[in-house]
Amino acid sequence: MFFPKETSWHRVLIDEFKAPYYLQLQNKVEEAFKQTPDRIFPPKPQIFKAFELCPWEDLRVVILGQDPYPTKGHAHGLCFSVATDVKPLPKSLNNIFKERTSDLDLSYLPDGNLEGWARQGVLLLNNVLTVREGEPDSHKNWGWEQFTDAVIQKIAAEKEHIVYILWGAKAQAKASWINESRNLILKAVHPSPLSAHRGFFGCRHFSKTNAYLQKLGTQEIQW
């Protein structure tokens, strides 16, 4: 069965892992890997990396993406993040780094691997967790959306004082389950080159997140 190795999420999501839709999803993904094992991304052991690097107890920030990069060697289980050796950076990630630099007056990170954010309690969650090489949205409507909807609903129901960073319409669609009076919801257009200049640049979500965490008396994220 597909589920995170990080056991803290088992308690939270156990009903999802047993649900008929999830078993059907699992079968579809298993069959895809069986047919073309080198063309489904990320590799099977990395599908749940977002959960494994950010245990339930440590969760402080949620960033929502769409689906994994469909380019071989890029996706490794964290939204917007790429494997350490990927050059050049995907355009959306490059725009995220531009905003980070502008917002916090920091130099670029040495690579596009965002595991350091995840280990500080940032859940870097895609809406869909797998994809076929060269075919964006190829695993859309397989059941991943229902699963990630359930993840956000669980977080919203059982936690408060979480920062939700929602970039783009698909991410913002999940905002209806979140109590804005008990959490911080930050919205902007998607950081893709097609939309970044329409409100992503200048959104200052990195500094706003840290200001909120500081107000709560908790450690800031080292972006």
mmCIF file of C-alpha atoms in Angstrom:
data_model
loop_
_atom_site.group_PDB
_atom_site.id
_atom_site.type_symbol
_atom_site.label_atom_id
_atom_site.label_comp_id
_atom_site.label_asym_id
_atom_site.label_seq_id
_atom_site.Cartn_x
_atom_site.Cartn_y
_atom_site.Cartn_z
ATOM 1 C CA MET A 1 0.000 0.000 0.000
ATOM 2 C CA PHE A 2 1.156 3.540 -0.746
ATOM 3 C CA PHE A 3 1.493 5.679 2.372
ATOM 4 C CA PRO A 4 4.164 7.850 4.027
ATOM 5 C CA LYS A 5 6.937 6.169 5.979
ATOM 6 C CA GLU A 6 6.516 8.952 8.541
ATOM 7 C CA THR A 7 4.195 7.249 11.022
ATOM 8 C CA SER A 8 2.724 10.428 12.522
ATOM 9 C CA TRP A 9 0.636 10.855 9.365
ATOM 10 C CA HIS A 10 -0.732 7.284 9.573
ATOM 11 C CA ARG A 11 -3.025 8.164 12.478
ATOM 12 C CA VAL A 12 -4.275 11.281 10.757
ATOM 13 C CA LEU A 13 -4.895 9.761 7.326
ATOM 14 C CA ILE A 14 -5.611 6.093 8.069
ATOM 15 C CA ASP A 15 -9.244 6.373 6.931
ATOM 16 C CA GLU A 16 -8.082 7.716 3.556
ATOM 17 C CA PHE A 17 -5.621 4.867 3.031
ATOM 18 C CA LYS A 18 -8.468 2.389 3.569
ATOM 19 C CA ALA A 19 -11.024 4.203 1.388
ATOM 20 C CA PRO A 20 -12.165 2.602 -1.901
ATOM 21 C CA TYR A 21 -11.074 5.616 -3.976
ATOM 22 C CA TYR A 22 -7.566 5.393 -2.534
ATOM 23 C CA LEU A 23 -7.270 1.690 -3.256
ATOM 24 C CA GLN A 24 -8.296 2.387 -6.862
ATOM 25 C CA LEU A 25 -5.752 5.205 -7.030
ATOM 26 C CA GLN A 26 -3.067 2.918 -5.685
ATOM 27 C CA ASN A 27 -3.836 0.336 -8.355
ATOM 28 C CA LYS A 28 -3.615 2.950 -11.122
ATOM 29 C CA VAL A 29 -0.271 4.236 -9.892
ATOM 30 C CA GLU A 30 1.131 0.731 -9.435
ATOM 31 C CA GLU A 31 0.068 -0.171 -12.982
ATOM 32 C CA ALA A 32 1.664 3.008 -14.356
ATOM 33 C CA PHE A 33 4.971 2.152 -12.685
ATOM 34 C CA LYS A 34 4.705 -1.424 -13.924
ATOM 35 C CA GLN A 35 4.185 -0.355 -17.537
ATOM 36 C CA THR A 36 6.783 2.430 -17.720
ATOM 37 C CA PRO A 37 8.790 2.482 -14.486
ATOM 38 C CA ASP A 38 11.250 5.117 -15.719
ATOM 39 C CA ARG A 39 8.603 7.540 -16.971
ATOM 40 C CA ILE A 40 6.508 8.084 -13.838
ATOM 41 C CA PHE A 41 7.684 10.852 -11.521
ATOM 42 C CA PRO A 42 8.739 11.181 -8.827
ATOM 43 C CA PRO A 43 10.316 7.752 -8.232
ATOM 44 C CA LYS A 44 8.076 5.573 -6.094
ATOM 45 C CA PRO A 45 10.132 5.952 -2.852
ATOM 46 C CA GLN A 46 9.788 9.745 -3.098
ATOM 47 C CA ILE A 47 6.045 10.091 -3.683
ATOM 48 C CA PHE A 48 5.389 10.933 -0.024
ATOM 49 C CA LYS A 49 8.593 12.810 0.729
ATOM 50 C CA ALA A 50 6.639 15.974 1.625
ATOM 51 C CA PHE A 51 5.087 14.094 4.557
ATOM 52 C CA GLU A 52 8.214 12.213 5.526
ATOM 53 C CA LEU A 53 10.301 15.373 5.899
ATOM 54 C CA CYS A 54 7.555 17.284 7.716
ATOM 55 C CA PRO A 55 6.003 15.166 10.488
ATOM 56 C CA TRP A 56 2.499 16.036 11.635
ATOM 57 C CA GLU A 57 3.758 17.319 14.981
ATOM 58 C CA ASP A 58 6.187 19.756 13.326
ATOM 59 C CA LEU A 59 3.787 21.233 10.778
ATOM 60 C CA ARG A 60 3.704 25.044 10.740
ATOM 61 C CA VAL A 61 3.362 26.095 7.103
ATOM 62 C CA VAL A 62 1.609 24.565 4.081
ATOM 63 C CA ILE A 63 2.624 25.468 0.528
ATOM 64 C CA LEU A 64 0.420 23.981 -2.186
ATOM 65 C CA GLY A 65 1.585 23.194 -5.706
ATOM 66 C CA GLN A 66 -0.109 21.532 -8.682
ATOM 67 C CA ASP A 67 1.546 18.320 -9.893
ATOM 68 C CA PRO A 68 5.181 17.136 -10.059
ATOM 69 C CA TYR A 69 7.566 18.419 -12.716
ATOM 70 C CA PRO A 70 7.174 16.135 -15.778
ATOM 71 C CA THR A 71 10.864 16.432 -16.690
ATOM 72 C CA LYS A 72 13.071 13.442 -15.920
ATOM 73 C CA GLY A 73 15.266 14.006 -12.884
ATOM 74 C CA HIS A 74 13.397 17.055 -11.605
ATOM 75 C CA ALA A 75 10.561 15.882 -9.324
ATOM 76 C CA HIS A 76 11.475 14.400 -5.958
ATOM 77 C CA GLY A 77 8.301 14.637 -3.909
ATOM 78 C CA LEU A 78 8.192 18.282 -2.786
ATOM 79 C CA CYS A 79 6.131 20.898 -4.616
ATOM 80 C CA PHE A 80 8.179 23.432 -6.600
ATOM 81 C CA SER A 81 11.409 21.763 -5.423
ATOM 82 C CA VAL A 82 13.884 19.970 -7.687
ATOM 83 C CA ALA A 83 16.707 17.537 -7.090
ATOM 84 C CA THR A 84 19.979 19.153 -6.034
ATOM 85 C CA ASP A 85 21.798 18.762 -9.362
ATOM 86 C CA VAL A 86 19.057 20.270 -11.591
ATOM 87 C CA LYS A 87 20.250 23.258 -13.638
ATOM 88 C CA PRO A 88 18.800 25.554 -14.807
ATOM 89 C CA LEU A 89 15.986 25.913 -12.319
ATOM 90 C CA PRO A 90 12.396 25.544 -13.527
ATOM 91 C CA LYS A 91 10.946 28.969 -14.306
ATOM 92 C CA SER A 92 8.362 28.899 -11.510
ATOM 93 C CA LEU A 93 11.003 28.019 -8.933
ATOM 94 C CA ASN A 94 13.293 30.712 -10.286
ATOM 95 C CA ASN A 95 10.489 33.242 -9.775
ATOM 96 C CA ILE A 96 9.970 31.965 -6.222
ATOM 97 C CA PHE A 97 13.659 32.569 -5.560
ATOM 98 C CA LYS A 98 13.417 36.056 -7.081
ATOM 99 C CA GLU A 99 10.578 36.927 -4.708
ATOM 100 C CA ARG A 100 12.442 35.395 -1.767
ATOM 101 C CA THR A 101 15.516 37.479 -2.586
ATOM 102 C CA SER A 102 13.477 40.674 -2.985
ATOM 103 C CA ASP A 103 11.356 40.071 0.123
ATOM 104 C CA LEU A 104 14.096 39.033 2.542
ATOM 105 C CA ASP A 105 17.171 40.624 0.948
ATOM 106 C CA LEU A 106 18.861 37.234 0.684
ATOM 107 C CA SER A 107 21.110 35.767 -1.978
ATOM 108 C CA TYR A 108 19.886 32.833 -4.042
ATOM 109 C CA LEU A 109 20.013 29.390 -2.469
ATOM 110 C CA PRO A 110 22.803 27.204 -3.924
ATOM 111 C CA ASP A 111 20.314 24.879 -5.639
ATOM 112 C CA GLY A 112 16.592 24.247 -6.049
ATOM 113 C CA ASN A 113 16.242 21.510 -3.436
ATOM 114 C CA LEU A 114 13.798 22.779 -0.789
ATOM 115 C CA GLU A 115 14.253 19.949 1.706
ATOM 116 C CA GLY A 116 15.638 22.499 4.162
ATOM 117 C CA TRP A 117 12.255 24.226 4.237
ATOM 118 C CA ALA A 118 10.419 20.928 4.731
ATOM 119 C CA ARG A 119 12.595 19.978 7.708
ATOM 120 C CA GLN A 120 11.500 23.188 9.456
ATOM 121 C CA GLY A 121 7.822 22.281 9.358
ATOM 122 C CA VAL A 122 6.854 23.409 5.850
ATOM 123 C CA LEU A 123 4.600 20.890 4.083
ATOM 124 C CA LEU A 124 5.429 21.253 0.376
ATOM 125 C CA LEU A 125 2.372 19.466 -0.973
ATOM 126 C CA ASN A 126 1.326 19.049 -4.584
ATOM 127 C CA ASN A 127 -2.361 18.723 -5.456
ATOM 128 C CA VAL A 128 -1.508 15.603 -7.510
ATOM 129 C CA LEU A 129 1.445 13.493 -6.373
ATOM 130 C CA THR A 130 2.494 11.676 -9.573
ATOM 131 C CA VAL A 131 2.855 12.465 -13.274
ATOM 132 C CA ARG A 132 3.946 10.839 -16.528
ATOM 133 C CA GLU A 133 7.067 12.135 -18.261
ATOM 134 C CA GLY A 134 6.377 15.025 -20.611
ATOM 135 C CA GLU A 135 2.649 15.100 -19.817
ATOM 136 C CA PRO A 136 1.599 17.698 -17.230
ATOM 137 C CA ASP A 137 -1.686 16.853 -15.502
ATOM 138 C CA SER A 138 -1.497 13.288 -16.873
ATOM 139 C CA HIS A 139 -2.577 11.836 -13.504
ATOM 140 C CA LYS A 140 -5.291 14.416 -12.963
ATOM 141 C CA ASN A 141 -8.600 12.947 -11.716
ATOM 142 C CA TRP A 142 -6.991 9.666 -10.678
ATOM 143 C CA GLY A 143 -7.910 10.303 -7.042
ATOM 144 C CA TRP A 144 -4.944 12.304 -5.804
ATOM 145 C CA GLU A 145 -7.078 15.452 -5.573
ATOM 146 C CA GLN A 146 -9.494 13.727 -3.193
ATOM 147 C CA PHE A 147 -6.558 12.591 -1.080
ATOM 148 C CA THR A 148 -4.911 16.013 -0.877
ATOM 149 C CA ASP A 149 -8.292 17.624 -0.207
ATOM 150 C CA ALA A 150 -8.564 15.287 2.782
ATOM 151 C CA VAL A 151 -5.066 16.253 3.944
ATOM 152 C CA ILE A 152 -5.969 19.951 4.016
ATOM 153 C CA GLN A 153 -9.313 19.219 5.675
ATOM 154 C CA LYS A 154 -7.574 17.214 8.409
ATOM 155 C CA ILE A 155 -5.008 19.926 9.037
ATOM 156 C CA ALA A 156 -7.730 22.579 9.126
ATOM 157 C CA ALA A 157 -9.848 20.528 11.550
ATOM 158 C CA GLU A 158 -7.124 19.491 13.974
ATOM 159 C CA LYS A 159 -4.596 22.331 13.915
ATOM 160 C CA GLU A 160 -4.602 26.094 14.241
ATOM 161 C CA HIS A 161 -2.061 28.890 13.775
ATOM 162 C CA ILE A 162 -0.897 27.332 10.503
ATOM 163 C CA VAL A 163 0.275 29.501 7.604
ATOM 164 C CA TYR A 164 -1.306 28.446 4.299
ATOM 165 C CA ILE A 165 0.542 29.793 1.251
ATOM 166 C CA LEU A 166 -1.766 29.413 -1.736
ATOM 167 C CA TRP A 167 -0.280 30.312 -5.117
ATOM 168 C CA GLY A 168 -2.679 30.023 -8.043
ATOM 169 C CA ALA A 169 -6.353 29.158 -8.461
ATOM 170 C CA LYS A 170 -5.990 25.421 -7.816
ATOM 171 C CA ALA A 171 -4.311 25.989 -4.468
ATOM 172 C CA GLN A 172 -6.747 28.735 -3.486
ATOM 173 C CA ALA A 173 -9.698 26.411 -4.152
ATOM 174 C CA LYS A 174 -8.783 24.592 -0.938
ATOM 175 C CA ALA A 175 -9.076 27.756 1.182
ATOM 176 C CA SER A 176 -12.789 27.223 1.857
ATOM 177 C CA TRP A 177 -11.975 24.562 4.472
ATOM 178 C CA ILE A 178 -9.613 26.782 6.459
ATOM 179 C CA ASN A 179 -10.711 28.977 9.361
ATOM 180 C CA GLU A 180 -9.097 32.299 8.529
ATOM 181 C CA SER A 181 -9.614 33.620 12.067
ATOM 182 C CA ARG A 182 -7.428 30.851 13.533
ATOM 183 C CA ASN A 183 -4.770 30.659 10.806
ATOM 184 C CA LEU A 184 -2.973 32.851 8.285
ATOM 185 C CA ILE A 185 -3.994 32.437 4.639
ATOM 186 C CA LEU A 186 -1.712 34.052 2.052
ATOM 187 C CA LYS A 187 -2.901 34.138 -1.562
ATOM 188 C CA ALA A 188 -1.217 35.178 -4.798
ATOM 189 C CA VAL A 189 -1.214 34.209 -8.452
ATOM 190 C CA HIS A 190 0.911 31.241 -9.478
ATOM 191 C CA PRO A 191 4.662 31.978 -9.806
ATOM 192 C CA SER A 192 4.775 30.749 -13.400
ATOM 193 C CA PRO A 193 6.139 33.178 -16.030
ATOM 194 C CA LEU A 194 2.607 33.549 -17.404
ATOM 195 C CA SER A 195 1.238 35.071 -14.214
ATOM 196 C CA ALA A 196 4.027 36.050 -11.784
ATOM 197 C CA HIS A 197 3.958 39.716 -12.824
ATOM 198 C CA ARG A 198 0.247 39.914 -11.976
ATOM 199 C CA GLY A 199 0.683 39.776 -8.229
ATOM 200 C CA PHE A 200 3.196 37.124 -7.252
ATOM 201 C CA PHE A 201 6.167 39.455 -7.348
ATOM 202 C CA GLY A 202 5.836 41.729 -4.354
ATOM 203 C CA CYS A 203 3.460 39.469 -2.400
ATOM 204 C CA ARG A 204 6.068 39.206 0.392
ATOM 205 C CA HIS A 205 4.727 35.889 1.621
ATOM 206 C CA PHE A 206 8.044 34.841 3.122
ATOM 207 C CA SER A 207 8.331 37.831 5.448
ATOM 208 C CA LYS A 208 4.591 37.763 6.230
ATOM 209 C CA THR A 209 4.898 34.118 7.280
ATOM 210 C CA ASN A 210 7.785 34.879 9.593
ATOM 211 C CA ALA A 211 6.048 37.923 11.078
ATOM 212 C CA TYR A 212 3.056 35.714 11.923
ATOM 213 C CA LEU A 213 5.246 33.007 13.466
ATOM 214 C CA GLN A 214 7.177 35.607 15.430
ATOM 215 C CA LYS A 215 3.913 37.022 16.768
ATOM 216 C CA LEU A 216 2.993 33.522 17.950
ATOM 217 C CA GLY A 217 6.336 33.259 19.730
ATOM 218 C CA THR A 218 7.567 30.411 17.547
ATOM 219 C CA GLN A 219 10.750 30.102 15.517
ATOM 220 C CA GLU A 220 10.807 31.741 12.109
ATOM 221 C CA ILE A 221 11.421 29.741 8.942
ATOM 222 C CA GLN A 222 14.949 30.066 7.614
ATOM 223 C CA TRP A 223 13.966 30.551 4.012
#
